[in-house]
Coordinates of C-alpha atoms in Angstrom, one line a residue:
X539 CA 0.0 0.0 0.0
X540 CA 1.4 3.4 -1.0
X541 CA 0.6 5.8 1.9
X542 CA 0.8 9.5 1.8
X543 CA 3.1 11.3 4.3
X544 CA 0.0 12.4 6.2
X545 CA -1.4 8.8 6.3
X546 CA 2.0 7.7 7.7
X547 CA 1.9 10.4 10.3
X548 CA -1.6 9.4 11.4
X549 CA -0.7 5.8 11.5
X550 CA 2.4 6.5 13.6
X551 CA 0.5 8.7 16.0
X552 CA -2.1 5.9 16.6
X553 CA 0.7 3.3 17.1
X554 CA 2.8 5.5 19.4
X555 CA -0.3 6.6 21.4
X556 CA -1.3 3.0 21.9
X557 CA 2.3 2.2 23.0
X558 CA 2.3 4.9 25.6
X559 CA 1.1 4.3 29.2
X560 CA 0.7 8.0 30.0
X561 CA -0.8 9.3 26.7
X562 CA -3.3 6.6 25.7
X563 CA -6.2 9.2 25.9
X564 CA -4.5 12.0 24.0
X565 CA -6.6 13.5 21.3
X566 CA -5.1 13.7 17.8
X567 CA -5.4 17.2 16.5
X568 CA -6.5 18.0 12.9
X569 CA -3.6 20.3 12.0
X570 CA -0.3 18.8 10.6
X571 CA 2.0 20.9 12.7
X572 CA 0.4 19.8 15.9
X573 CA 0.4 16.2 14.8
X574 CA 4.1 16.4 14.1
X575 CA 4.7 18.0 17.5
X576 CA 2.8 15.2 19.3
X577 CA 4.6 12.5 17.3
X578 CA 7.9 14.0 18.2
X579 CA 6.9 14.2 21.9
X580 CA 5.7 10.6 21.9
X581 CA 9.0 9.5 20.3
X582 CA 11.1 11.5 22.8
X583 CA 9.4 10.1 25.9
X584 CA 9.2 6.5 24.7
X585 CA 11.3 4.0 26.7
X586 CA 13.6 1.8 24.6
X587 CA 11.8 -1.4 23.7
X588 CA 11.0 -3.4 20.6
X589 CA 8.6 -2.0 18.1
X590 CA 6.8 -4.1 15.4
X591 CA 8.6 -4.3 12.0
X592 CA 5.5 -2.7 10.3
X593 CA 5.6 0.3 12.6
X594 CA 9.4 0.6 12.1
X595 CA 9.0 0.4 8.4
X596 CA 6.4 3.2 8.3
X597 CA 8.5 5.3 10.7
X598 CA 11.6 4.9 8.5
X599 CA 9.6 5.8 5.4
X600 CA 8.1 8.8 7.1
X601 CA 11.4 10.0 8.5
X602 CA 13.2 9.5 5.2
X603 CA 10.7 11.8 3.5
X604 CA 11.0 14.3 6.3
X605 CA 14.8 14.4 5.8
X606 CA 14.4 15.0 2.1
X607 CA 11.9 17.7 2.8
X608 CA 14.2 19.5 5.3
X609 CA 17.0 19.2 2.8
X610 CA 20.1 17.1 3.2
X611 CA 23.5 19.0 3.4
X612 CA 26.3 17.0 1.8
X613 CA 29.9 17.4 2.8
X614 CA 30.6 18.6 -0.8
X615 CA 28.3 21.6 0.0
X616 CA 30.7 22.6 2.8
X617 CA 33.6 24.1 0.7
X618 CA 36.9 23.7 2.5
X619 CA 38.6 20.9 4.5
X620 CA 37.8 22.8 7.7
X621 CA 34.6 24.7 7.9
X622 CA 32.3 26.1 10.4
X623 CA 28.7 25.2 9.6
X624 CA 25.7 26.5 11.5
X625 CA 22.4 24.7 11.2
X626 CA 20.4 21.6 11.9
X627 CA 23.0 18.8 12.3
X628 CA 20.2 16.2 11.6
X629 CA 20.5 17.4 8.0
X630 CA 24.2 16.6 7.5
X631 CA 25.3 13.7 5.3
X632 CA 28.7 13.1 6.9
X633 CA 30.6 10.3 8.5
X634 CA 29.3 11.1 12.0
X635 CA 27.6 13.7 14.1
X636 CA 28.3 14.2 17.8
X637 CA 25.4 14.1 20.3
X638 CA 25.8 15.9 23.6
X639 CA 24.2 12.9 25.4
X640 CA 23.8 12.3 29.1
X641 CA 25.7 9.6 31.0
X642 CA 22.8 7.2 30.7
X643 CA 23.0 7.4 26.9
X644 CA 19.3 7.3 26.5
X645 CA 18.6 10.9 25.6
X646 CA 16.3 13.5 26.9
X647 CA 12.8 12.3 27.8
X648 CA 11.2 15.7 28.0
X649 CA 8.6 16.0 25.3
X650 CA 9.2 18.9 22.9
X651 CA 12.4 20.0 24.7
X652 CA 14.5 21.9 22.2
X653 CA 17.8 20.2 22.9
X654 CA 19.8 18.7 20.1
X655 CA 19.6 15.3 21.7
X656 CA 15.8 15.3 21.3
X657 CA 16.2 16.4 17.6
X658 CA 18.7 13.6 17.0
X659 CA 16.5 10.9 18.6
X660 CA 13.4 12.2 16.8
X661 CA 14.9 12.1 13.3
X662 CA 17.0 9.0 13.8
X663 CA 14.0 7.1 14.9
X664 CA 13.3 5.0 18.0
X665 CA 16.0 2.5 17.0
X666 CA 18.7 4.9 18.2
X667 CA 17.5 4.9 21.8
X668 CA 17.1 1.1 21.7
X669 CA 20.7 0.6 20.5
X670 CA 22.0 3.0 23.2
X671 CA 20.0 1.0 25.8
X672 CA 21.4 -2.3 24.5
X673 CA 25.0 -1.0 24.5
X674 CA 24.6 0.3 28.0
X675 CA 23.2 -3.0 29.2
X676 CA 26.2 -4.8 27.8
X677 CA 28.5 -2.3 29.6
X678 CA 26.6 -2.8 32.9
X679 CA 27.0 -6.6 32.6
X680 CA 30.8 -6.0 32.3
X681 CA 31.2 -3.1 34.8
X682 CA 28.3 -3.4 37.2
X683 CA 24.7 -2.4 37.2
X684 CA 25.4 1.2 38.4
X685 CA 27.7 1.9 35.4
X686 CA 27.2 5.3 33.6
X687 CA 29.1 6.3 30.5
X688 CA 31.7 9.0 31.2
X689 CA 31.1 12.0 29.0
X690 CA 34.6 11.8 27.6
X691 CA 34.1 8.2 26.3
X692 CA 32.2 8.1 23.0
X693 CA 29.5 5.6 22.2
X694 CA 29.2 5.0 18.5
X695 CA 25.8 4.0 17.1
X696 CA 24.2 3.7 13.7
X697 CA 22.4 6.9 12.6
X698 CA 19.3 5.1 11.3
X699 CA 17.2 7.6 9.6
X700 CA 19.7 10.5 9.7
X701 CA 21.7 11.3 6.6
X702 CA 24.9 10.8 8.7
X703 CA 26.4 7.4 8.9
X704 CA 27.0 7.3 12.6
X705 CA 26.1 9.1 15.9
X706 CA 28.8 9.5 18.4

């Protein structure tokens, strides 16, 4: 079935609302901007856990289209070997972007918080938080259940639906 971007958004809203304990009764607004805001909030507060392949497929298609609509900035667009670039890093098609994550590596759980961490987790998709969670569990098995990732030690993950190849 070939769904429109709005159909994908509506589908994802229904699935993420059903997946949420605290927001099961939230009303879906009619306007697209508010729908996007609610989806972003639901993605940002979602604890890391498995999601059905169908929902992931629709999410990935939706986010891929969102990335194209925002415009992807390629490294060739940045002229010199060393450049200062100001803008939305979730648009960069580069080897890696760096996330200012917390020591739990799970991101910010505040809905609609404007931090870059929320932006990265939103546009990468829910798989990023799940991968960080799985990596932290492996580290806790090795170093103890109270282990937290020192901010000076990078954790490298896939970028999922971001144009970048990795998130550090």
